[in-house]
Short mmCIF file of C-alpha atoms in Angstrom, two decimals:
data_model
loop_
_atom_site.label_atom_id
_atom_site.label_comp_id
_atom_site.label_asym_id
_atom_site.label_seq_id
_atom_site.Cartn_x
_atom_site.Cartn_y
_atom_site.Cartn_z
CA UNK A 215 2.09 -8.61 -53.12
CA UNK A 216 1.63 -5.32 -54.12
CA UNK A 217 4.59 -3.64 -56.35
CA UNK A 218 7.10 -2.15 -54.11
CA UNK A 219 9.16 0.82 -55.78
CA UNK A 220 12.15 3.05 -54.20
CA UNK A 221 12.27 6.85 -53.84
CA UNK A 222 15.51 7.54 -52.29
CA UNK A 223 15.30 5.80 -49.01
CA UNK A 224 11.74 5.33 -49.21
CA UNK A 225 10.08 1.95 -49.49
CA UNK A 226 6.67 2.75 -51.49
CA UNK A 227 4.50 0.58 -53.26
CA UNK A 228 1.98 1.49 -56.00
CA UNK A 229 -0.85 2.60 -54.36
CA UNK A 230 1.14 4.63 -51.90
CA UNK A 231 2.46 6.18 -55.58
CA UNK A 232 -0.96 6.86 -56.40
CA UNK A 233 -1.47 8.92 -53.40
CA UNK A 234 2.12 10.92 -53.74
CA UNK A 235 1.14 11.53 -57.36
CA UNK A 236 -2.84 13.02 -56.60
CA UNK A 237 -1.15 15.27 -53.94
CA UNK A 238 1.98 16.18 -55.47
CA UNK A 239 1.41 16.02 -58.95
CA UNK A 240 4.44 15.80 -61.50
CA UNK A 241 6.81 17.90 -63.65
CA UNK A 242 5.48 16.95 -67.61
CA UNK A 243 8.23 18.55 -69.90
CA UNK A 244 7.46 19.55 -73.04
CA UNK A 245 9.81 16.74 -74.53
CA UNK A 246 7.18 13.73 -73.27
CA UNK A 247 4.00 15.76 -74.18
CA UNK A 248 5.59 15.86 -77.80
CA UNK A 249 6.82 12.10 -77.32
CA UNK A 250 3.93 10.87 -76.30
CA UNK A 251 0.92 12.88 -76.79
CA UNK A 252 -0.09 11.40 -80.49
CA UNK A 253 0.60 7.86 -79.59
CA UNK A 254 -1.91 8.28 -75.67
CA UNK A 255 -4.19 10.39 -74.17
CA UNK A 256 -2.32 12.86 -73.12
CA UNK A 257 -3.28 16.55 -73.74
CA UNK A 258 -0.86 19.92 -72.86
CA UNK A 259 -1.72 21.38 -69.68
CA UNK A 260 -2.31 24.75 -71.67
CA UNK A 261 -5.64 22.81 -72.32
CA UNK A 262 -8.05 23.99 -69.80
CA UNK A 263 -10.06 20.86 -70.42
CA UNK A 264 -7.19 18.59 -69.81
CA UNK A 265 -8.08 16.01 -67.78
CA UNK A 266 -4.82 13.91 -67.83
CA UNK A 267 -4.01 10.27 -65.96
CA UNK A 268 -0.55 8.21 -65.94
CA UNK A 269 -1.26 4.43 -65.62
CA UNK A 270 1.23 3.22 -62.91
CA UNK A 271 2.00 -1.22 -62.77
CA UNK A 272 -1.13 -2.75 -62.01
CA UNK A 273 -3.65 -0.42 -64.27
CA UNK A 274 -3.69 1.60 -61.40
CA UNK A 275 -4.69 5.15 -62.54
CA UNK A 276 -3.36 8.44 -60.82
CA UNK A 277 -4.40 12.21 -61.65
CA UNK A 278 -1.78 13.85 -63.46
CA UNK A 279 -1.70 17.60 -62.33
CA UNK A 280 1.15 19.19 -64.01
CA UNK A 281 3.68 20.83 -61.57
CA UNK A 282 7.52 21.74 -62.45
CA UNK A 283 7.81 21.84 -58.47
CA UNK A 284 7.30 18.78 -57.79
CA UNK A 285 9.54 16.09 -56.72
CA UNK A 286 8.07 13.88 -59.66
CA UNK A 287 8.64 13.88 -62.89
CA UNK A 288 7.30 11.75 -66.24
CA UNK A 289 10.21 11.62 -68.68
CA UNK A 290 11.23 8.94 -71.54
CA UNK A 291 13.02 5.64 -70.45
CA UNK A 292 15.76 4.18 -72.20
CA UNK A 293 13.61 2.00 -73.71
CA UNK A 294 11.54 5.46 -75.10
CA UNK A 295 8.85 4.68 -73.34
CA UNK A 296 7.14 7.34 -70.45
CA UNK A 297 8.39 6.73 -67.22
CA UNK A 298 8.06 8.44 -63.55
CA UNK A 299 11.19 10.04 -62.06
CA UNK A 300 11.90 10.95 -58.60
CA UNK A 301 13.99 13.39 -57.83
CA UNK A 302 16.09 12.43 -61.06
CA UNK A 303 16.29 9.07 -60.39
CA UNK A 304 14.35 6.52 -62.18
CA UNK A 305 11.14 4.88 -60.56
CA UNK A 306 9.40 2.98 -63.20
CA UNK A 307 7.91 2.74 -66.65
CA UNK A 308 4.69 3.85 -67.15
CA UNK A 309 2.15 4.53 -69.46
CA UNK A 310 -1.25 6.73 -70.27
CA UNK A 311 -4.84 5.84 -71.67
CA UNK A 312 -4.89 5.12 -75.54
CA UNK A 313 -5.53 7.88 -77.93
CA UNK A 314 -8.69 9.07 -78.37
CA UNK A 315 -10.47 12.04 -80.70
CA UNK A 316 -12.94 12.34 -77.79
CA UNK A 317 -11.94 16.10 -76.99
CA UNK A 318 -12.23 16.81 -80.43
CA UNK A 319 -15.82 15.84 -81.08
CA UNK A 320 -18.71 18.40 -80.71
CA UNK A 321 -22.53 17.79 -79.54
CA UNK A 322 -25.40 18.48 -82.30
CA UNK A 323 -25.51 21.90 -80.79
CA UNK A 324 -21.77 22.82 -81.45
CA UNK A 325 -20.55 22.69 -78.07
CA UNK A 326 -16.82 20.37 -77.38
CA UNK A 327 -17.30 17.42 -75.39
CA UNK A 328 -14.59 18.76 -73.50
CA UNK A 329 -16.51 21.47 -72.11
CA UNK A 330 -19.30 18.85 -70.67
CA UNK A 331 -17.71 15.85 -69.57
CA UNK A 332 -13.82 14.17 -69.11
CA UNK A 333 -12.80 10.59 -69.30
CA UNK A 334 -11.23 9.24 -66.24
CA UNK A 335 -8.53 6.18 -66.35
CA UNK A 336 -8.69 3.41 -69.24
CA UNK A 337 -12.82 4.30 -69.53
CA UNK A 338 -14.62 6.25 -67.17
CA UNK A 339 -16.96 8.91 -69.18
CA UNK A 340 -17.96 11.59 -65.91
CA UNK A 341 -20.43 13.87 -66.59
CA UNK A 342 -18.77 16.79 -63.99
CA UNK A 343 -21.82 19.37 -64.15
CA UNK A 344 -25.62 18.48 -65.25
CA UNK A 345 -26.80 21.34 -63.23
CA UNK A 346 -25.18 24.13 -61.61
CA UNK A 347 -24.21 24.23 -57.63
CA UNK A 348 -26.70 25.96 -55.97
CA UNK A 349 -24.55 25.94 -53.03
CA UNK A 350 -21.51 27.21 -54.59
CA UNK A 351 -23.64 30.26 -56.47
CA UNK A 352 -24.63 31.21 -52.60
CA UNK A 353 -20.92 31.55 -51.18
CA UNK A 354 -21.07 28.26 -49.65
CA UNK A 355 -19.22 25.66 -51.96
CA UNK A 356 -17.41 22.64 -50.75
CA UNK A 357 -14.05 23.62 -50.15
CA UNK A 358 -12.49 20.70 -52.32
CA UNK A 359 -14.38 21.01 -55.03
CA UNK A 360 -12.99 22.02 -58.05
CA UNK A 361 -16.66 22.40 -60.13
CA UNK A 362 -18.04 24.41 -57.42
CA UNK A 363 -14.77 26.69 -57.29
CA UNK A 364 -15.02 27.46 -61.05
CA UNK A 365 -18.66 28.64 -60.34
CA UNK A 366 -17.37 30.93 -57.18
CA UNK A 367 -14.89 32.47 -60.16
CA UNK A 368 -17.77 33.03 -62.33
CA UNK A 369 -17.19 30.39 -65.16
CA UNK A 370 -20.14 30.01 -66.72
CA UNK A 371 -20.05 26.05 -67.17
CA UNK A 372 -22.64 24.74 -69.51
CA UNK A 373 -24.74 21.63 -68.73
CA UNK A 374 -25.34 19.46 -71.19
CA UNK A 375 -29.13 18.48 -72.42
CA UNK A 376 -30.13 14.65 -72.18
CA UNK A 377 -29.65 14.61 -75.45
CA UNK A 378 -26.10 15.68 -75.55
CA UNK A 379 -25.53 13.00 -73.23
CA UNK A 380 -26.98 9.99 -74.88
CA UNK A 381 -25.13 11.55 -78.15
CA UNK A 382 -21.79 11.49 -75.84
CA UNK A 383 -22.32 7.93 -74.33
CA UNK A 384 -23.05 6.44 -77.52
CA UNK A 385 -19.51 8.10 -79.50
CA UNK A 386 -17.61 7.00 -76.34
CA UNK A 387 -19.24 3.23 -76.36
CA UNK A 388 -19.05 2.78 -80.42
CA UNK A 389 -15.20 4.35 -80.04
CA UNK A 390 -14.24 2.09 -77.55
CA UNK A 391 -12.97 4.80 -75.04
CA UNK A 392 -16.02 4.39 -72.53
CA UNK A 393 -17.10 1.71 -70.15
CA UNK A 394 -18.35 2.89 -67.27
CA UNK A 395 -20.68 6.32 -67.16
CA UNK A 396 -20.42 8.72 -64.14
CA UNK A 397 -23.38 11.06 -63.50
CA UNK A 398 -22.43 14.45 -61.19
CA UNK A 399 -24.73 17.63 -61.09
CA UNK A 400 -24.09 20.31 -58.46
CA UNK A 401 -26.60 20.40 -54.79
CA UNK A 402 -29.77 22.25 -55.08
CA UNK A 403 -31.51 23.47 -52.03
CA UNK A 404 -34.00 21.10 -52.84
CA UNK A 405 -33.03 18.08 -53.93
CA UNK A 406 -36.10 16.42 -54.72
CA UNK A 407 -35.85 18.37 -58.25
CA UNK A 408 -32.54 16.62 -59.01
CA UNK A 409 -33.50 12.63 -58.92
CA UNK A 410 -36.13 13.50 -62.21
CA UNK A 411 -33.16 15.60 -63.97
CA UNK A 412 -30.86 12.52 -63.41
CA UNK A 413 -33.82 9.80 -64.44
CA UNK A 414 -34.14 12.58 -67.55
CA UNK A 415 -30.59 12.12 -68.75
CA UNK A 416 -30.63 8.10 -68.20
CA UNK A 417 -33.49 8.36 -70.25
CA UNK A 418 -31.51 10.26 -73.21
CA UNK A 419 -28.78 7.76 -72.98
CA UNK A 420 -31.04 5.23 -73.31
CA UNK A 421 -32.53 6.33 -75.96
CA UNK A 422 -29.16 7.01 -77.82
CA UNK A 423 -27.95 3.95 -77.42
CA UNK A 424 -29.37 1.54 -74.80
CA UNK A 425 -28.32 1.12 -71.32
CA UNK A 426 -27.99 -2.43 -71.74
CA UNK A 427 -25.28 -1.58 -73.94
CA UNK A 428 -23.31 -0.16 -71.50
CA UNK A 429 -20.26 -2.43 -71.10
CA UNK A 430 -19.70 -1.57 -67.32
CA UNK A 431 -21.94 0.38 -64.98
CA UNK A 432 -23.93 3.76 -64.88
CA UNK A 433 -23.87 5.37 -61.44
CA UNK A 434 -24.91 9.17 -60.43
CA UNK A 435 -23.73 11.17 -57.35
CA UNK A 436 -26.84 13.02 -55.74
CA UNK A 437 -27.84 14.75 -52.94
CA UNK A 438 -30.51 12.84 -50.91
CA UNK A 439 -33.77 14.35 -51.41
CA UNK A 440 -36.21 14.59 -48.44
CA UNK A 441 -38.47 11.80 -49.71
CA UNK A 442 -36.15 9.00 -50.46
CA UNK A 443 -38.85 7.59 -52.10
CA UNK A 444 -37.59 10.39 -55.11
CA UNK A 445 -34.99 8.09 -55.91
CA UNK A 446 -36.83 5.24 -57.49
CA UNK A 447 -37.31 7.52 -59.94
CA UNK A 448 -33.60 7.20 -61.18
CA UNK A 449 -33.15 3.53 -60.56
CA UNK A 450 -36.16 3.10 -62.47
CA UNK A 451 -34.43 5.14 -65.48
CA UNK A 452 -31.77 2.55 -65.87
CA UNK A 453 -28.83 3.40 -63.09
CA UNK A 454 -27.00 0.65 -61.54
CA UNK A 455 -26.40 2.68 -58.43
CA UNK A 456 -26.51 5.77 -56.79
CA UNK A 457 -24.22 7.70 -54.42
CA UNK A 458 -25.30 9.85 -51.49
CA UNK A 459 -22.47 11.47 -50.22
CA UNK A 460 -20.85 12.38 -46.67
CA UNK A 461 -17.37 13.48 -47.96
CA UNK A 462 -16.51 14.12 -43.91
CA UNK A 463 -17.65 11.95 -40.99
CA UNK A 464 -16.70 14.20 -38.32
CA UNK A 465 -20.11 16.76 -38.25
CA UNK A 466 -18.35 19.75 -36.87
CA UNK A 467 -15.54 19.30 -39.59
CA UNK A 468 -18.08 18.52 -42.53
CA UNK A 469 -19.61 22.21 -41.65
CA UNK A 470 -16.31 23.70 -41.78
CA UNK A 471 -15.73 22.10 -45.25
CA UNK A 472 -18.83 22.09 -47.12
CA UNK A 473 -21.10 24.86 -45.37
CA UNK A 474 -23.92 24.63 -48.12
CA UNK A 475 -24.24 20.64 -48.08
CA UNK A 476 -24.23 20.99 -43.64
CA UNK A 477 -27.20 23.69 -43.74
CA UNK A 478 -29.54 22.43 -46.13
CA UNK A 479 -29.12 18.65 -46.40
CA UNK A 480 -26.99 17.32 -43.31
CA UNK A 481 -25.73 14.06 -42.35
CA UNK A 482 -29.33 12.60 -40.86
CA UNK A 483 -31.14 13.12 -44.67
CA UNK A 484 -27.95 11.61 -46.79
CA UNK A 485 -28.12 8.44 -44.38
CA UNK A 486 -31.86 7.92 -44.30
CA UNK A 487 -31.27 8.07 -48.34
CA UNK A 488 -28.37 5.59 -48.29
CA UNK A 489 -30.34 3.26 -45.82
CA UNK A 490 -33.66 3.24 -48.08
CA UNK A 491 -32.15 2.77 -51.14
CA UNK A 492 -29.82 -0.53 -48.98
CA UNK A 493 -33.15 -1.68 -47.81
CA UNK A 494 -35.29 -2.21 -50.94
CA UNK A 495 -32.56 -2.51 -53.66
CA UNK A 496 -29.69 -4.73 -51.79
CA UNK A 497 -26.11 -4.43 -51.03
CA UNK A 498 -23.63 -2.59 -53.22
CA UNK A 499 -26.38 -0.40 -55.02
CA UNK A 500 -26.01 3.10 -52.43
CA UNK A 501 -22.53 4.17 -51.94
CA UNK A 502 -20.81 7.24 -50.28
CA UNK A 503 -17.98 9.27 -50.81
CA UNK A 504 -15.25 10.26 -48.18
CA UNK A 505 -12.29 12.45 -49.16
CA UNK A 506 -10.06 10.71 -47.41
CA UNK A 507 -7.41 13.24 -45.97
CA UNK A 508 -9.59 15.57 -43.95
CA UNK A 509 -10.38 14.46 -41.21
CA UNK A 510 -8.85 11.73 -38.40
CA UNK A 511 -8.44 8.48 -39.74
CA UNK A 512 -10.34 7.62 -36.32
CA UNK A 513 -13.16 9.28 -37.69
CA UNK A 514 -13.16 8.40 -41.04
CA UNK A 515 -13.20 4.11 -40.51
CA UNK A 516 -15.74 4.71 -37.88
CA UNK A 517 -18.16 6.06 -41.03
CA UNK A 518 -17.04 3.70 -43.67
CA UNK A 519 -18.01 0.97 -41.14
CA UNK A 520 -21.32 2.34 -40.33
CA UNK A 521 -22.08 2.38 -44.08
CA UNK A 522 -20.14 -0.70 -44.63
CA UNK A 523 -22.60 -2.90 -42.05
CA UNK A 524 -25.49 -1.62 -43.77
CA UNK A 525 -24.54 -2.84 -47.35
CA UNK A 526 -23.65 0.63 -48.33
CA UNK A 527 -20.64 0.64 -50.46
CA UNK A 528 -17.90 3.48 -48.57
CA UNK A 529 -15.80 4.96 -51.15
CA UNK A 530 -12.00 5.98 -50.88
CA UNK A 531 -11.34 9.20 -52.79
CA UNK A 532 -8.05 11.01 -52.02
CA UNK A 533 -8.07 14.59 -50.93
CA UNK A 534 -6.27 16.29 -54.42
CA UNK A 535 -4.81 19.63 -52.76
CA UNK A 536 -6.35 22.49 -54.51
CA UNK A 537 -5.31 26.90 -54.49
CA UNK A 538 -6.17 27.46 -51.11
CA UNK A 539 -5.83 25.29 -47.79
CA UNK A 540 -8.56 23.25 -46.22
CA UNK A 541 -8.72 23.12 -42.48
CA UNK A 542 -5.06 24.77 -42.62
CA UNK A 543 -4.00 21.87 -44.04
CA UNK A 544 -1.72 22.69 -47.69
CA UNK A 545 -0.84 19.14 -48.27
CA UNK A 546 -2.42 15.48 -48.02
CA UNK A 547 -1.62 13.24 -44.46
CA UNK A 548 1.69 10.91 -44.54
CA UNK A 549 1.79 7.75 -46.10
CA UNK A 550 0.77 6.03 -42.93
CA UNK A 551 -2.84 7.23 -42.79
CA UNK A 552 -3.55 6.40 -46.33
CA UNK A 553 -2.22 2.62 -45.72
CA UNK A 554 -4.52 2.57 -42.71
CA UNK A 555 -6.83 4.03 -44.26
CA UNK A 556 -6.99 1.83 -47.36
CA UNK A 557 -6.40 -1.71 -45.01
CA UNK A 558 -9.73 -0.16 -42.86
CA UNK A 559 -11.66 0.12 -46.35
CA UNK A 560 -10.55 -3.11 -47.69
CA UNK A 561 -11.53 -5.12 -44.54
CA UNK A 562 -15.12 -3.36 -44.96
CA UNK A 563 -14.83 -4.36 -48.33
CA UNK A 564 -14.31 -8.29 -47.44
CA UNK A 565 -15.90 -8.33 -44.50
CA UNK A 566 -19.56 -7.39 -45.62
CA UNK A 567 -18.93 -8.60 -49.54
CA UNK A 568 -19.31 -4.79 -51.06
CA UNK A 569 -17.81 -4.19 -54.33
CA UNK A 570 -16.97 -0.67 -55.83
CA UNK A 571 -18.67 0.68 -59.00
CA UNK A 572 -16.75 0.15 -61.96
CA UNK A 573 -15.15 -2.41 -63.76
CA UNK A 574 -12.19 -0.42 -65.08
CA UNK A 575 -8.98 0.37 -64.08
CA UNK A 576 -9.86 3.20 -61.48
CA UNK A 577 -10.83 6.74 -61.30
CA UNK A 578 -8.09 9.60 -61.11
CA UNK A 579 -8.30 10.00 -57.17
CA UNK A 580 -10.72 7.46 -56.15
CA UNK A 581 -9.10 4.59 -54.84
CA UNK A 582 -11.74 1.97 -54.53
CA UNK A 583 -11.36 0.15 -57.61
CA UNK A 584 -7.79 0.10 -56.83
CA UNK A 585 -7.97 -1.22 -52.80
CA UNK A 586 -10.68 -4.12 -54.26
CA UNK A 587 -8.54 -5.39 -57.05
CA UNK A 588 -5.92 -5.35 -55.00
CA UNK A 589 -8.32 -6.65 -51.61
CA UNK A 590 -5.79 -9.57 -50.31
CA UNK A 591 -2.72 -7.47 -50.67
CA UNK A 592 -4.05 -4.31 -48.88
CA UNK A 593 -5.42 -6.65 -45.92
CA UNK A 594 -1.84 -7.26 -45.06
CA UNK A 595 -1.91 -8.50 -41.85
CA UNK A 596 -4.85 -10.68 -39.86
CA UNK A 597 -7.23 -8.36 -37.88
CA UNK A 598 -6.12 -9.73 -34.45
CA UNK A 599 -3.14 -7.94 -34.82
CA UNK A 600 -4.09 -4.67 -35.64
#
């Protein structure tokens, strides 16, 4: 049984904390950043390149957005170790990913490794921006996105070279901070040009230090090209898997939301991708992201099912409320929709044997990893009943 926890009247357990936490973030005083921030990985907000996680019971990870407003709060049990707060009153002890130099290191060509990539959870390295968003450089970004966003601003993000990367993967892997190795660019109009810059980087972190040597996975987020044929390309280069995705089932929503990704890709392209790479590589090796928040929950299970029946691997990422609102929504869906939501994905999960990429504790806001370690628990009542 998953852990149940109290917040004033409130019966939650933890991965209904997860969700509260992505969309409501939590008050960090400068007392536990000075506590703690030596002993884990925990950097001060100030840091532009933070990229902080608490690790709530289970190992389930939770993005840490710093916000004094918020009904949450991580302060120092009487046992002086971190805990999570609600509305003054204690909730729990936690804890955060070990300490790491990793922000501290520079590439060959001078640049912070903070600038290119961010670890996720107890070893996730994710590689945020290998090529800039066409889309977003248009006026037509995704509305969550917080990559594309910093592009509409004008931040000039760098990308790193292949060789950066491999020189990245192999600190993380010889460190011991780095399992698992996320690969996300931004959309180009035509995305037949990004499969042979993703097969380009696998190839300069193989040749750094091996992709056999890899302790968990390597999986990169794409848009589908025309020819899905493009693909082999990057499966040939070493990935384990690749992810096309839909972010919104609902087509007239999915336009509203991410304008650039509707016009020049569309639904019909990202699943003749998924379905090719299904056909001639097997179950679990295409997956798909939804943000899971946007749209009905009606909506959302009928798509993770139609990917789920085809061997295509649906994953759960929680909508993490940005600046402005999406859809006029300010804040995630209750509780209720995300337990739906999570028993619909886990039944997919069980019922057509699909495993999430990863083997580590979780992402920040995906919640895959999380719903399939935890698969019996989440299906918490038979099918019939439902």
């Amino acid at each position: 049984m998953l852990r149940q926890f109290q917040l004033g009247e409130q019966t939650v357990d933890v991965l209904d904390l997860k969700v509260l936490l992505v969309g409501n973030g939590a008050d960090v005083p400068d007392s536990t950043y000075q506590a703690f921030g030596s002993r884990y990985r925990l950097a001060d907000p100030s840091n532009l390149m933070a990229c902080n996680c608490v690790i709530l019971p289970g190992d389930v990870a939770a993005h840490l957005t710093a916000n004094d407003e918020s009904p949450f709060r991580i302060g120092i049990s009487a046992n002086n170790e971190p805990c999570l707060e609600y509305n003054g009153q204690f909730v729990t002890e936690v804890s955060f990913p070990p300490f790491t130099t990793f922000y501290e290191q520079t590439t060959s060509l001078g640049r912070s490794y903070g600038l290119l990539a961010v670890l996720e959870g107890m070893g996730i390295l994710a590689f945020h921006y290998l090529w800039p968003c066409q889309f977003a450089r248009s006026g037509n970004p995704c509305a969550f996105c917080f990559q594309a966003l910093a592009d509409v601003a004008g931040m000039d993000l760098p990308s790193p070279t292949p060789e950066e990367v491999g020189e990245m993967v192999a600190w993380g892997i010889q460190n011991g901070c780095v399992r698992d190795v996320q690969l996300t660019g931004g959309s180009r109009f035509s995305p037949q040009g990004e499969c042979p810059q993703a097969a380009a980087i696998l190839r300069g972190i193989d040749a750094a230090v091996g992709i056999q040597n890899i302790p968990g996975e390597i999986y990169a987020y794409l848009s589908a090209p025309a020819q899905p044929e493009a693909v082999d390309e990057v499966f040939d280069a070493g990935a384990d898997r690749v992810s096309f995705d839909l972010d919104l089932w609902d087509t007239d929503l999915h336009a509203q939301v991410c304008p650039g990704h509707a016009k020049h890709i569309g639904r019909e392209r990202q699943l003749k991708a998924l379905e090719y790479v299904a056909q001639k590589y097997g179950p679990n090796k295409a997956c798909s992201s939804f943000v899971v928040g946007l749209e009905p929950l009606e909506s959302l299970i009928e798509g993770a099912e139609y990917l789920g029946s085809r061997g295509i691997v649906p994953l759960f990422s929680t909508w993490m409320p940005g600046v402005d609102p999406i859809l006029g929504l300010d804040r995630p869906p209750e509780l209720d929709y995300y337990r739906r939501a999570r028993e619909a994905f886990a039944r997919i999960y069980d019922r057509y044997q699909l495993v999430p990429p990863g083997i580590t504790a979780g992402a920040h806001v995906s919640m895959c990893r999380d719903i399939y370690t935890n698969l019996q628990d989440v299906i918490s009542t038979p099918e019939s009943e439902n």
